[in-house]
mmCIF file of C-alpha atoms in Angstrom:
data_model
loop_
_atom_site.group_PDB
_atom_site.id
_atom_site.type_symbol
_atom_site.label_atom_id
_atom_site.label_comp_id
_atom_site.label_asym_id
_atom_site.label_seq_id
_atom_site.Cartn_x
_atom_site.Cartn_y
_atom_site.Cartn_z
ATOM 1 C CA UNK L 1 -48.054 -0.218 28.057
ATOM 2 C CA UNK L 2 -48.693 -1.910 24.543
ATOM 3 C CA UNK L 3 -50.023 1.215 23.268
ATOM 4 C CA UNK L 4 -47.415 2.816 24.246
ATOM 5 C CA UNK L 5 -44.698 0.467 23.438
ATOM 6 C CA UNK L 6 -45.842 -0.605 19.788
ATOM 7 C CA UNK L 7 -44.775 2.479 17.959
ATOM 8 C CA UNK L 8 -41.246 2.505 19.278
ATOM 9 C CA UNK L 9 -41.066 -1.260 18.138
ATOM 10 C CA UNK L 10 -42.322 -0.359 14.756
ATOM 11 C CA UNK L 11 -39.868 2.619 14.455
ATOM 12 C CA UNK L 12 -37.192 0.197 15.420
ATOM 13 C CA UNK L 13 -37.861 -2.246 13.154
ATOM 14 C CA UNK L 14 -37.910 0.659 10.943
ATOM 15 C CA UNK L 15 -34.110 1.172 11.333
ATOM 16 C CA UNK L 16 -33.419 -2.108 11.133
ATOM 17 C CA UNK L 17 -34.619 -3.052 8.378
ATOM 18 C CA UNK L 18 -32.962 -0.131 6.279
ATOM 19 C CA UNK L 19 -29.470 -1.909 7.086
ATOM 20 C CA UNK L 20 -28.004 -4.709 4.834
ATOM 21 C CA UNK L 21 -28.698 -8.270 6.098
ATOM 22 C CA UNK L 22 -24.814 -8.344 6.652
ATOM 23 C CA UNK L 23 -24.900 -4.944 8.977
ATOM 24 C CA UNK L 24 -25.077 -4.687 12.297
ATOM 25 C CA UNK L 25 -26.707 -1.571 13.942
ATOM 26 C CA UNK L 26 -23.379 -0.877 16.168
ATOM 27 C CA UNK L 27 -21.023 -1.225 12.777
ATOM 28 C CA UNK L 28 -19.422 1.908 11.190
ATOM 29 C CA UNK L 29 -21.840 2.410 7.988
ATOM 30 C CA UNK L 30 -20.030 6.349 7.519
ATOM 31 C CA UNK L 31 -16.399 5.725 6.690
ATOM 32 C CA UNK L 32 -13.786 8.125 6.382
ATOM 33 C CA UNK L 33 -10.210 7.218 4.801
ATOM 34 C CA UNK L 34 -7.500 9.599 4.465
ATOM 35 C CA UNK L 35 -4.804 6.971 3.296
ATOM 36 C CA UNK L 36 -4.637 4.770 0.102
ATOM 37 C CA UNK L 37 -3.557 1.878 1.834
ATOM 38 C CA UNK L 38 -6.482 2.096 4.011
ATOM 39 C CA UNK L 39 -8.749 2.534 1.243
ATOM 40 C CA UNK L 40 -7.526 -0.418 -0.742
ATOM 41 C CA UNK L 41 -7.905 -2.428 2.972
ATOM 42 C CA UNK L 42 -11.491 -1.627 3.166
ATOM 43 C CA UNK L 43 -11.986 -2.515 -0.551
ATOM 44 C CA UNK L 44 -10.365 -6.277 -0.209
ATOM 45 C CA UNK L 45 -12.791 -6.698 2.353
ATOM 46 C CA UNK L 46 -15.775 -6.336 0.632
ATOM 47 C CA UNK L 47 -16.706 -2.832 2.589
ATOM 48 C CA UNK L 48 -15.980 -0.082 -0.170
ATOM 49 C CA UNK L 49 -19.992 0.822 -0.212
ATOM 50 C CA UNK L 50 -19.183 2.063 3.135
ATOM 51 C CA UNK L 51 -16.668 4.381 1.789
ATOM 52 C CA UNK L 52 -18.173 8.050 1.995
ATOM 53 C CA UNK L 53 -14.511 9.970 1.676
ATOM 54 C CA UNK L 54 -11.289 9.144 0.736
ATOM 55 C CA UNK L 55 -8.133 11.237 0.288
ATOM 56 C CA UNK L 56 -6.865 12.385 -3.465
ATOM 57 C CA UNK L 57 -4.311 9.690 -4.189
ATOM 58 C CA UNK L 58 -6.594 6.370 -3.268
ATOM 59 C CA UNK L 59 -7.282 5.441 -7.015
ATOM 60 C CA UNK L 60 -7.341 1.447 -6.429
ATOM 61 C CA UNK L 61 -9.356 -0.185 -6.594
ATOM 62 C CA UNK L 62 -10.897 1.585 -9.535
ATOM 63 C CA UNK L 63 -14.174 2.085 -7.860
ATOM 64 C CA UNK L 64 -12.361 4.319 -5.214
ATOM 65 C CA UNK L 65 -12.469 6.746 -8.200
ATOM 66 C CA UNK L 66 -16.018 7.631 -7.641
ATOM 67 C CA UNK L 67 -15.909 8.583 -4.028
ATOM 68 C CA UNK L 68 -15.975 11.913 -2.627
ATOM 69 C CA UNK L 69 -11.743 13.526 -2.037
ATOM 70 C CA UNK L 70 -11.548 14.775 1.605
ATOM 71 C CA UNK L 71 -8.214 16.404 0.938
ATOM 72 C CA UNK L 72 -4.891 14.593 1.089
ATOM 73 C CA UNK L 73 -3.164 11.985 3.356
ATOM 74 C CA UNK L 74 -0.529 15.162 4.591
ATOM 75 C CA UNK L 75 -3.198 17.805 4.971
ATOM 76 C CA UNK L 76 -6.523 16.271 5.260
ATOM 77 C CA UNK L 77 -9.877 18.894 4.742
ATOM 78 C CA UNK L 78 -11.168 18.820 8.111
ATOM 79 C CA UNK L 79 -14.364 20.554 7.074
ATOM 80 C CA UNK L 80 -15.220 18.026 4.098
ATOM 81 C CA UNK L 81 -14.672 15.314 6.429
ATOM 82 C CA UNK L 82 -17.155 17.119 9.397
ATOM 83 C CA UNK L 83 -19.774 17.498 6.390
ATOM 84 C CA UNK L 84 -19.939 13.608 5.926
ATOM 85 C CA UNK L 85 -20.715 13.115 9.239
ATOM 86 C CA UNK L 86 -18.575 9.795 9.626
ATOM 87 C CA UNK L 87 -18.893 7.117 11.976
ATOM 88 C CA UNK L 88 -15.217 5.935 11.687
ATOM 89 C CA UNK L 89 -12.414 7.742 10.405
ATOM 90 C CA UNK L 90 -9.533 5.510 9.647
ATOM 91 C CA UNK L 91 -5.715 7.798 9.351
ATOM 92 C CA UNK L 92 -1.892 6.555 8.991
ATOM 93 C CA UNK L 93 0.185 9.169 10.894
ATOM 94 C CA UNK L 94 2.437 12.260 9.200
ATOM 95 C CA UNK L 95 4.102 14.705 10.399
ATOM 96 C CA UNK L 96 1.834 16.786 8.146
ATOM 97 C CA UNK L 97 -1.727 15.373 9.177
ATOM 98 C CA UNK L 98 -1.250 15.448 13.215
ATOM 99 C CA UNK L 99 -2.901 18.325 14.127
ATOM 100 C CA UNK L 100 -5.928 18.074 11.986
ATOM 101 C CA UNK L 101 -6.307 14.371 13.034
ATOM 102 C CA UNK L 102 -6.399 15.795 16.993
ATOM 103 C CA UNK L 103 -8.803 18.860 15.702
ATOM 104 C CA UNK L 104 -10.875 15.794 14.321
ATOM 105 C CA UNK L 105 -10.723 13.623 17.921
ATOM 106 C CA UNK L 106 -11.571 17.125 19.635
ATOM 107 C CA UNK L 107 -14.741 17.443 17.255
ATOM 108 C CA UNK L 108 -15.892 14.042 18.231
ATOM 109 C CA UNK L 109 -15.610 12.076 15.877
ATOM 110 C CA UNK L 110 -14.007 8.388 16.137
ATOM 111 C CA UNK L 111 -10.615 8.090 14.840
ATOM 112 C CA UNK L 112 -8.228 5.263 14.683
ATOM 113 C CA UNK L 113 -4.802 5.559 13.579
ATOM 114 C CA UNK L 114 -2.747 2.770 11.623
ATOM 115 C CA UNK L 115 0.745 3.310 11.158
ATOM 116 C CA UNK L 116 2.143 -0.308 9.120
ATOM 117 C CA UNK L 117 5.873 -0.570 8.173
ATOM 118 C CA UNK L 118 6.820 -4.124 7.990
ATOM 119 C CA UNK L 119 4.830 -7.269 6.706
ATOM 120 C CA UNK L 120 3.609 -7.629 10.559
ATOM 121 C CA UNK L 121 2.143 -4.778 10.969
ATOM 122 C CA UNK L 122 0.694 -4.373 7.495
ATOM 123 C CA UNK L 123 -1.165 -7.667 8.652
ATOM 124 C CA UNK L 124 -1.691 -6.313 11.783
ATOM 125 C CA UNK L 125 -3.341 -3.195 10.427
ATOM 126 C CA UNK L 126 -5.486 -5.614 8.052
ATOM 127 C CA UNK L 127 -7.058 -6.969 11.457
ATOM 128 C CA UNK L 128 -7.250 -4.016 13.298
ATOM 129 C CA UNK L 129 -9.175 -2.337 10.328
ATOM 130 C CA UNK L 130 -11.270 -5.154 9.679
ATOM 131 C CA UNK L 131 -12.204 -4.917 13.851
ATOM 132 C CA UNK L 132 -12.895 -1.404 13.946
ATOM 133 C CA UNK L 133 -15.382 -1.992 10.873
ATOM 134 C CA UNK L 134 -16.820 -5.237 12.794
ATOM 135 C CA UNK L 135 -15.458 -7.728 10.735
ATOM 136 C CA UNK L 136 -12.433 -9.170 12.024
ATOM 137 C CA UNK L 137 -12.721 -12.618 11.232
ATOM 138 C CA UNK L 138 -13.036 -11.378 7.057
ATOM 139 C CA UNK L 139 -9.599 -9.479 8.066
ATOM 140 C CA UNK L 140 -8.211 -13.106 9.242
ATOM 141 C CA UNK L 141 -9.481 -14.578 5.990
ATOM 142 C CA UNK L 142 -7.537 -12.058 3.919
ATOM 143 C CA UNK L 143 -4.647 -12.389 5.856
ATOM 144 C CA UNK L 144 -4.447 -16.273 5.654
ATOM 145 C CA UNK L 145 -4.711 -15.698 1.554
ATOM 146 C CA UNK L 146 -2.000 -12.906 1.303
ATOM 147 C CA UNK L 147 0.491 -15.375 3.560
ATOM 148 C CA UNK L 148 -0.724 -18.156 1.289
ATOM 149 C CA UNK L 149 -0.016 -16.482 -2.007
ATOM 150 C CA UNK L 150 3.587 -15.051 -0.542
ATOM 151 C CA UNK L 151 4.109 -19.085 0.955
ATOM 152 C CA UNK L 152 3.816 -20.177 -2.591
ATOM 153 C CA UNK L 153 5.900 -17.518 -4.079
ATOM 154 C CA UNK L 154 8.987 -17.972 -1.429
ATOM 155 C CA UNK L 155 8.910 -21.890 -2.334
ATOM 156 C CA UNK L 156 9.862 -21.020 -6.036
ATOM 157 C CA UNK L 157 12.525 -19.097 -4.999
ATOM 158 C CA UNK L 158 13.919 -21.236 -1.496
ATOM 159 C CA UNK L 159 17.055 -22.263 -3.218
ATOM 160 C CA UNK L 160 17.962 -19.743 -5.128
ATOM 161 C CA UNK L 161 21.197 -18.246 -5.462
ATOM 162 C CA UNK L 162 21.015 -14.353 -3.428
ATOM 163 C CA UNK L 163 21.216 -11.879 -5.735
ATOM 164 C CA UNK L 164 22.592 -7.774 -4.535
ATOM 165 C CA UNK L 165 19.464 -5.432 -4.968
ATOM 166 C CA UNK L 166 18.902 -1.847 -5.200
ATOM 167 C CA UNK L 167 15.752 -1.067 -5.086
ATOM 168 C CA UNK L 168 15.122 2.936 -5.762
ATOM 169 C CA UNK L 169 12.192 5.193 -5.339
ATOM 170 C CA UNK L 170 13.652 8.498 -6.412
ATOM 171 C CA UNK L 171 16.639 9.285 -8.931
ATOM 172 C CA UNK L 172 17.150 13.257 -8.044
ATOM 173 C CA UNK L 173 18.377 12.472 -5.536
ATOM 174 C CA UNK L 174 19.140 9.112 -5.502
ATOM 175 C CA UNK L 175 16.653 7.559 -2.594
ATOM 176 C CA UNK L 176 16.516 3.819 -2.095
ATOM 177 C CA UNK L 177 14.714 1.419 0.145
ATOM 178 C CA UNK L 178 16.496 0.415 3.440
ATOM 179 C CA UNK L 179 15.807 -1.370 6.185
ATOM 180 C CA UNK L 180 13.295 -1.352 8.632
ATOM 181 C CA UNK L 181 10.102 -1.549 5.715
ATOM 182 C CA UNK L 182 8.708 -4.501 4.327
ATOM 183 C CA UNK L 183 9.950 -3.483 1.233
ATOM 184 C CA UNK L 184 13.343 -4.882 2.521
ATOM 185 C CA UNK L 185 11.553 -7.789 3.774
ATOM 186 C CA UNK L 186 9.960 -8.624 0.800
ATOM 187 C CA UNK L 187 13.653 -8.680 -1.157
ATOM 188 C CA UNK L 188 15.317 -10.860 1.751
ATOM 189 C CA UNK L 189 12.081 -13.116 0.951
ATOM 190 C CA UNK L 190 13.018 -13.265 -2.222
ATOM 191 C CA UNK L 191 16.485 -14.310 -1.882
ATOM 192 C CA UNK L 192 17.962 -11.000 -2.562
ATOM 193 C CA UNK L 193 20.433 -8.876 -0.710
ATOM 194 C CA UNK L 194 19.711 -5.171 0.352
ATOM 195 C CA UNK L 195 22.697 -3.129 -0.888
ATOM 196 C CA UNK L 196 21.088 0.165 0.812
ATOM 197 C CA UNK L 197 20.005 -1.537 4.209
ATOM 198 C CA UNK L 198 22.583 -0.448 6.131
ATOM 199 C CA UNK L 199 21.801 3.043 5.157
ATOM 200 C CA UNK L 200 18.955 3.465 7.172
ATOM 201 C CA UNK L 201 15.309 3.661 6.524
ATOM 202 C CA UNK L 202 14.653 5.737 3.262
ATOM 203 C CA UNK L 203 18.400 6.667 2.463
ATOM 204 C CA UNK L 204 19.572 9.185 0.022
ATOM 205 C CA UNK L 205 22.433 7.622 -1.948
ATOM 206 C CA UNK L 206 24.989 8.976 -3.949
ATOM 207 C CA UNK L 207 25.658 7.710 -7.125
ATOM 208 C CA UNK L 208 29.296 6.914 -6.263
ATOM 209 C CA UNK L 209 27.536 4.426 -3.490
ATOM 210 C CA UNK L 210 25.578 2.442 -6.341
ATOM 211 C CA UNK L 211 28.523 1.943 -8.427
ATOM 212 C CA UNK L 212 30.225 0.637 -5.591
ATOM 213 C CA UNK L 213 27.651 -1.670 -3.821
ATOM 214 C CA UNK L 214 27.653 -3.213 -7.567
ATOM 215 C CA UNK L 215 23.825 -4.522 -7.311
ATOM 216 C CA UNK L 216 23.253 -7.073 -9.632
ATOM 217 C CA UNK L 217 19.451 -6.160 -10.012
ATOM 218 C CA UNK L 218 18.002 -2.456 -9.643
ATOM 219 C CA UNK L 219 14.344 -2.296 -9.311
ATOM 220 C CA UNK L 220 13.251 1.581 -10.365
ATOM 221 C CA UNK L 221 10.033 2.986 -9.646
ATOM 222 C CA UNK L 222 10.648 6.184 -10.336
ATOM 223 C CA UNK L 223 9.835 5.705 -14.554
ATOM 224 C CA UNK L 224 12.104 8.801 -15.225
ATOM 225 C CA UNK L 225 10.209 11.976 -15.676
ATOM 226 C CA UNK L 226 6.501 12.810 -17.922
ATOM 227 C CA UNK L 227 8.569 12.696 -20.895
ATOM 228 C CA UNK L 228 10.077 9.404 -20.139
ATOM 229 C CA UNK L 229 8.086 6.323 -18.836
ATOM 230 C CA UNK L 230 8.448 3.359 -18.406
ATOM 231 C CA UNK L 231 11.451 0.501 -18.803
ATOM 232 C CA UNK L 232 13.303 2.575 -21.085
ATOM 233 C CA UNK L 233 13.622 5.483 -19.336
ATOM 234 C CA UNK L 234 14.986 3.821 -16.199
ATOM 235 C CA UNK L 235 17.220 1.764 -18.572
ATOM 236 C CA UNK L 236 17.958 5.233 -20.064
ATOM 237 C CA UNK L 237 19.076 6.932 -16.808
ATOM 238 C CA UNK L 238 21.297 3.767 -15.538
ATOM 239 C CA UNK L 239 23.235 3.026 -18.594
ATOM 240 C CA UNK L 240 25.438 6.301 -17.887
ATOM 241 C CA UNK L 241 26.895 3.890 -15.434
ATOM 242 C CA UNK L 242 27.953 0.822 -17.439
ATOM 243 C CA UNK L 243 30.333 -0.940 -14.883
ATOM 244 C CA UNK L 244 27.260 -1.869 -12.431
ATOM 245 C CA UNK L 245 26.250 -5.569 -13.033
ATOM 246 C CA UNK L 246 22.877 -4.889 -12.959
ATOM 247 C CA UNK L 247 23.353 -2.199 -16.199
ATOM 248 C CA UNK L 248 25.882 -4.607 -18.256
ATOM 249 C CA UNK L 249 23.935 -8.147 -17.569
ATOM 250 C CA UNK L 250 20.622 -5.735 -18.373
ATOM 251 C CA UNK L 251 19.022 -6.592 -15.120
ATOM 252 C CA UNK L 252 17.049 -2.523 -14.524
ATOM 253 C CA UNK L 253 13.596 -2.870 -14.140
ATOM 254 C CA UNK L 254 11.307 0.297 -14.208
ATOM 255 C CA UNK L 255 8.446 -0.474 -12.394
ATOM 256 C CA UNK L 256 6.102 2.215 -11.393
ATOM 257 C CA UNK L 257 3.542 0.522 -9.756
ATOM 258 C CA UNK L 258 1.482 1.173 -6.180
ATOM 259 C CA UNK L 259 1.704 -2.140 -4.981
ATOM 260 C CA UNK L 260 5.283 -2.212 -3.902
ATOM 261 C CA UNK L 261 5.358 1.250 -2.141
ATOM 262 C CA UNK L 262 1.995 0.976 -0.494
ATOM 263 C CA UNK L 263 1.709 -1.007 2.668
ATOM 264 C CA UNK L 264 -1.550 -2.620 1.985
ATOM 265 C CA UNK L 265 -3.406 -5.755 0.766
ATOM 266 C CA UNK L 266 -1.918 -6.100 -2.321
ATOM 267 C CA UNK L 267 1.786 -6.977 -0.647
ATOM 268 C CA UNK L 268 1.367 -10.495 -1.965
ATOM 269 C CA UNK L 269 1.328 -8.802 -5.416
ATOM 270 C CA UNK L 270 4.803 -6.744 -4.539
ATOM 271 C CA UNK L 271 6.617 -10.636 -3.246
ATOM 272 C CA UNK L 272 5.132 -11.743 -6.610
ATOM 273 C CA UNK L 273 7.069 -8.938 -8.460
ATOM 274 C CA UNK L 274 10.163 -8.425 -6.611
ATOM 275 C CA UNK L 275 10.797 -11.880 -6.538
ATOM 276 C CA UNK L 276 10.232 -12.226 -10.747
ATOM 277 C CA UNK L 277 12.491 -9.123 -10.989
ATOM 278 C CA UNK L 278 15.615 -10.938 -8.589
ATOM 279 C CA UNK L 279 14.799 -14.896 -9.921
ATOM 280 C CA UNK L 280 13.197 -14.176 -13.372
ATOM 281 C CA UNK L 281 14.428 -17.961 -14.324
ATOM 282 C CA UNK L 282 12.230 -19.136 -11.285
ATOM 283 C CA UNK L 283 9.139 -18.121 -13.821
ATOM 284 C CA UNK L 284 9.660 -18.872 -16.883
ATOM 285 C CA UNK L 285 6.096 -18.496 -18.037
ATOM 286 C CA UNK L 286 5.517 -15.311 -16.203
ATOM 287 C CA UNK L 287 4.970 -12.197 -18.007
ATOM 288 C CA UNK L 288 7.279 -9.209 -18.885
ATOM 289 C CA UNK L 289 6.548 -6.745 -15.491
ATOM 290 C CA UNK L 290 9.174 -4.587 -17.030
ATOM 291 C CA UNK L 291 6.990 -3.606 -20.253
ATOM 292 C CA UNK L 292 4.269 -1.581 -17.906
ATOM 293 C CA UNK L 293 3.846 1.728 -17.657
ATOM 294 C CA UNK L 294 2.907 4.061 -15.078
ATOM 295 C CA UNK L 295 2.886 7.643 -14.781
ATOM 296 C CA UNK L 296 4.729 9.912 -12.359
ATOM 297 C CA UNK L 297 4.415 9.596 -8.541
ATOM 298 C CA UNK L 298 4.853 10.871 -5.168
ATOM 299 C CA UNK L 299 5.492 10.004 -1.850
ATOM 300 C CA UNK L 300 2.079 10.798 -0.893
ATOM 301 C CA UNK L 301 0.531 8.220 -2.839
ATOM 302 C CA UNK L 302 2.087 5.542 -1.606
ATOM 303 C CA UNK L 303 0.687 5.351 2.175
#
């Protein structure tokens, strides 16, 4: 029985001994991720070696640069992804990507589906991820720090007089953030007041309705067009309407940046933000978020 026996324990210990020290044989080494949300997720937990395909918009961290597109987060490339032979692919559901995630499940192939709106479930989706890739109590970890960082945040701000907010993610048309997203969430946090919550979830205003909600603070991530980015163009666009209170006491901010659109990691970074944009005398040493600049965007991105 030895004789017999001995080479299967070599060829085991073999295998074994080509994983990382970290690596357990039954953990997902193959990953697929077809959302940027996901991708910065698997990044924050130390896992992004693991990455072997990611869709066309994850571009943070700025190592998910070098990994291999497998189409995009609406219209994944079943047939790149089938080449990579993954152990896990990881989606966030479309109306777009539904039928090639179920041709994917049909193939075979192991596919788990986060779908994270508000702060909750963005955490939740932190630990699910982190389980699927066998390391859930890392996921916990990051959690505890992203509520820790957000804690400290809402204490600066606890007493602060609320402040109306518009917060916009499109100019033609008009399209705000509502209710129902932890975008929302994160301006209640921050001791503002949703002018476009009762609107629904990703409302298209008219410009008649943002005159008369009279926000007090606009937060604009569109940046204007290619020819106009950054804080000027989304102060350039808003002064036509002089009368808002947010235009005359020069409280627009144009910020085109990932972190408040994409429910990910990084939401500690979008409190941090938000809240400097609605209580900018709560940080006086903080620096001017309003001078970055960004290029132009879609919806797509931001999953």
């Amino acid at each position: 029985m030895w004789r017999l026996a001995r080479p299967l324990a070599v060829l085991l210990a073999a295998a074994l001994c080509v994983l990382p020290a970290n690596l357990h044989a039954d953990e997902p080494r193959r990953i697929i991720s077809l959302a940027p949300s996901v991708t910065e997720t698997i990044f924050a937990l130390g896992l992004g070696d693991r990455l072997v395909g990611v869709s066309i918009y994850c571009d943070y961290p700025p190592a998910a640069a070098t990994i291999d597109r497998v189409g995009t987060f609406l219209t994944p490339n079943i047939e790149r992804i089938v080449a990579k032979h993954p152990d896990l692919v990881i989606a966030v559901p479309s109306p777009g990507n539904q039928n090639p995630v179920q041709a994917l499940e049909r193939l075979g192939l192991r596919v788990v589906v986060v779908d994270p709106h508000t702060l909750v479930e963005i955490k939740d989706s932190i630990v699910t991820i982190g389980r699927e890739l066998g390391h859930e109590a890392s996921a916990h970890v990051l959690v505890a720090e992203i509520d820790r960082r957000m804690e400290a945040v809402r204490a600066q701000v606890t007493d602060a007089p609320e402040r109306k907010v518009l917060m916009v993610v499109g100019q033609t048309p008009l399209i705000a953030v509502g209710s129902g997203m932890f975008q929302d969430e994160l301006i209640r946090m921050a001791r503002g007041v949703n002018v476009a919550a009762a609107a629904g979830a990703w409302p298209h205003l008219s410009l008649e309705f943002a005159i008369a909600a009279a926000p007090e603070v606009i937060i604009d991530t569109t940046m204007g067009n290619e020819e106009r980015a950054g804080a000027s163009a989304a102060m350039a666009f808003w002064s036509a309407f002089p009368t808002i209170p947010a235009v005359k006491d020069r409280r627009v901010y144009g910020y085109k940046a990932y972190q408040l659109l994409r429910p990910g990691p990084r939401i500690a970074d979008a409190f941090e933000a938000i809240a400097h944009f609605i209580h900018p005398e709560r940080f006086p040493t903080a620096s001017e978020h309003q001078t970055l600049n960004f290029g132009p965007w879609t919806l797509d991105e931001c999953t």
